[in-house]
Amino acid sequence: MSSQVTNYLHRSFIALFEEQDGQDIWSCIKDPTNIVRMETAIYLGKTPLESITPELLKLDIFKPDSGQDVQRQNRFKQLTGSLVKYILCNKLDKYQLNDNKTKLRASEDRQQIFSAASTYKAK
């Protein structure tokens, strides 16, 4: 599976994907429960990233107090979006990317990692 992913990813993401943080993100995204969350989000007109953010926040790279370099963390956010697209559009082959992005807002009871995320629709 990893070679299929690295064939899909832009070359600038491959080194990040191969790091432990990249592998942790990949494990989180491909978890069957999180795939169901992402598909449900699409059905409800939400972004898939929004639906798995609570799970992503458990990973070291995205913990608020991780002390990670902001630029490095931003690259991992981009990798995360690319991996979500891979799962939904390539592996499942049931969805396609919409042209627009949705702005995401944090709330008192829901922390956000992403300021904007792509939306998808069923094929």
XYZ file of C-alpha atoms in Angstrom:
123
model
C 0.000 0.000 0.000
C 2.788 2.463 0.852
C 4.305 2.229 -2.621
C 0.893 3.014 -4.137
C 0.681 6.074 -1.899
C 4.181 7.303 -2.714
C 3.427 6.873 -6.436
C 0.386 9.136 -5.937
C 1.984 11.782 -3.704
C 3.751 14.829 -5.061
C 7.497 14.237 -4.733
C 7.780 17.053 -2.177
C 5.646 14.994 0.256
C 7.416 11.635 -0.007
C 10.116 12.357 2.600
C 7.465 13.665 5.034
C 5.277 10.637 4.404
C 8.186 8.327 5.235
C 8.879 10.061 8.578
C 7.220 8.681 11.718
C 4.826 11.651 11.874
C 3.811 10.985 8.268
C 3.235 7.315 9.011
C 1.178 8.230 12.086
C -1.010 10.507 9.949
C -1.394 7.770 7.335
C -2.384 5.199 9.976
C -4.982 7.609 11.327
C -6.463 8.415 7.920
C -6.685 4.826 6.678
C -8.295 3.571 9.893
C -11.684 2.113 8.869
C -13.507 4.130 11.543
C -12.022 7.357 10.211
C -12.920 6.414 6.637
C -16.532 6.032 7.781
C -16.284 9.437 9.485
C -14.979 11.029 6.288
C -17.679 9.423 4.135
C -20.364 10.516 6.578
C -19.001 14.062 6.512
C -19.234 14.108 2.720
C -22.810 12.809 2.892
C -23.644 15.625 5.348
C -21.963 18.276 3.178
C -18.998 18.734 5.517
C -15.295 18.420 4.877
C -13.651 15.055 5.531
C -10.793 16.737 7.408
C -13.259 18.286 9.816
C -14.600 14.852 10.714
C -11.217 13.362 11.635
C -9.681 16.397 13.319
C -10.337 15.048 16.858
C -8.358 11.933 15.926
C -5.570 13.925 14.270
C -5.241 16.091 17.387
C -4.121 12.978 19.271
C -1.015 12.736 17.080
C 2.197 14.339 18.326
C 2.638 16.531 15.236
C -0.751 18.211 15.756
C -0.878 18.481 19.545
C -1.309 22.151 20.482
C 1.620 22.047 22.916
C 3.908 20.012 20.636
C 6.375 22.864 20.123
C 6.586 21.931 16.442
C 7.935 24.423 13.935
C 4.911 26.094 12.299
C 6.285 25.690 8.786
C 6.959 21.979 9.358
C 3.495 21.523 10.854
C 1.951 23.278 7.832
C 3.679 20.836 5.471
C 2.201 17.944 7.462
C -1.226 19.567 7.178
C -0.787 19.666 3.401
C 0.324 16.037 3.427
C -2.787 15.156 5.435
C -5.056 16.774 2.850
C -3.260 14.945 0.055
C -3.612 11.598 1.849
C -7.326 12.187 2.422
C -7.719 12.916 -1.293
C -5.815 9.718 -2.118
C -8.118 7.597 0.069
C -11.357 9.151 -1.170
C -10.617 9.663 -4.860
C -8.138 6.891 -5.640
C -8.399 4.041 -3.154
C -12.165 4.142 -2.647
C -12.724 5.697 -6.083
C -16.194 6.859 -5.009
C -15.643 10.607 -4.628
C -14.336 13.558 -6.543
C -12.864 16.779 -5.325
C -15.036 19.887 -5.544
C -13.446 23.061 -6.863
C -14.104 24.994 -3.679
C -12.698 24.954 -0.176
C -14.626 25.581 2.999
C -13.338 27.834 5.748
C -13.274 26.058 9.084
C -13.751 27.699 12.440
C -12.836 26.437 15.853
C -15.350 26.606 18.650
C -15.158 26.211 22.401
C -15.997 22.539 22.160
C -14.280 21.797 18.836
C -10.658 22.611 18.190
C -9.471 22.962 14.579
C -6.127 22.215 12.963
C -7.085 23.491 9.520
C -8.308 26.939 8.521
C -9.769 25.646 5.251
C -10.433 22.232 3.769
C -11.570 20.730 0.488
C -15.027 19.379 -0.045
C -15.926 16.282 -2.023
C -18.945 14.835 -3.764
C -19.969 11.317 -4.688
C -19.194 10.256 -8.251
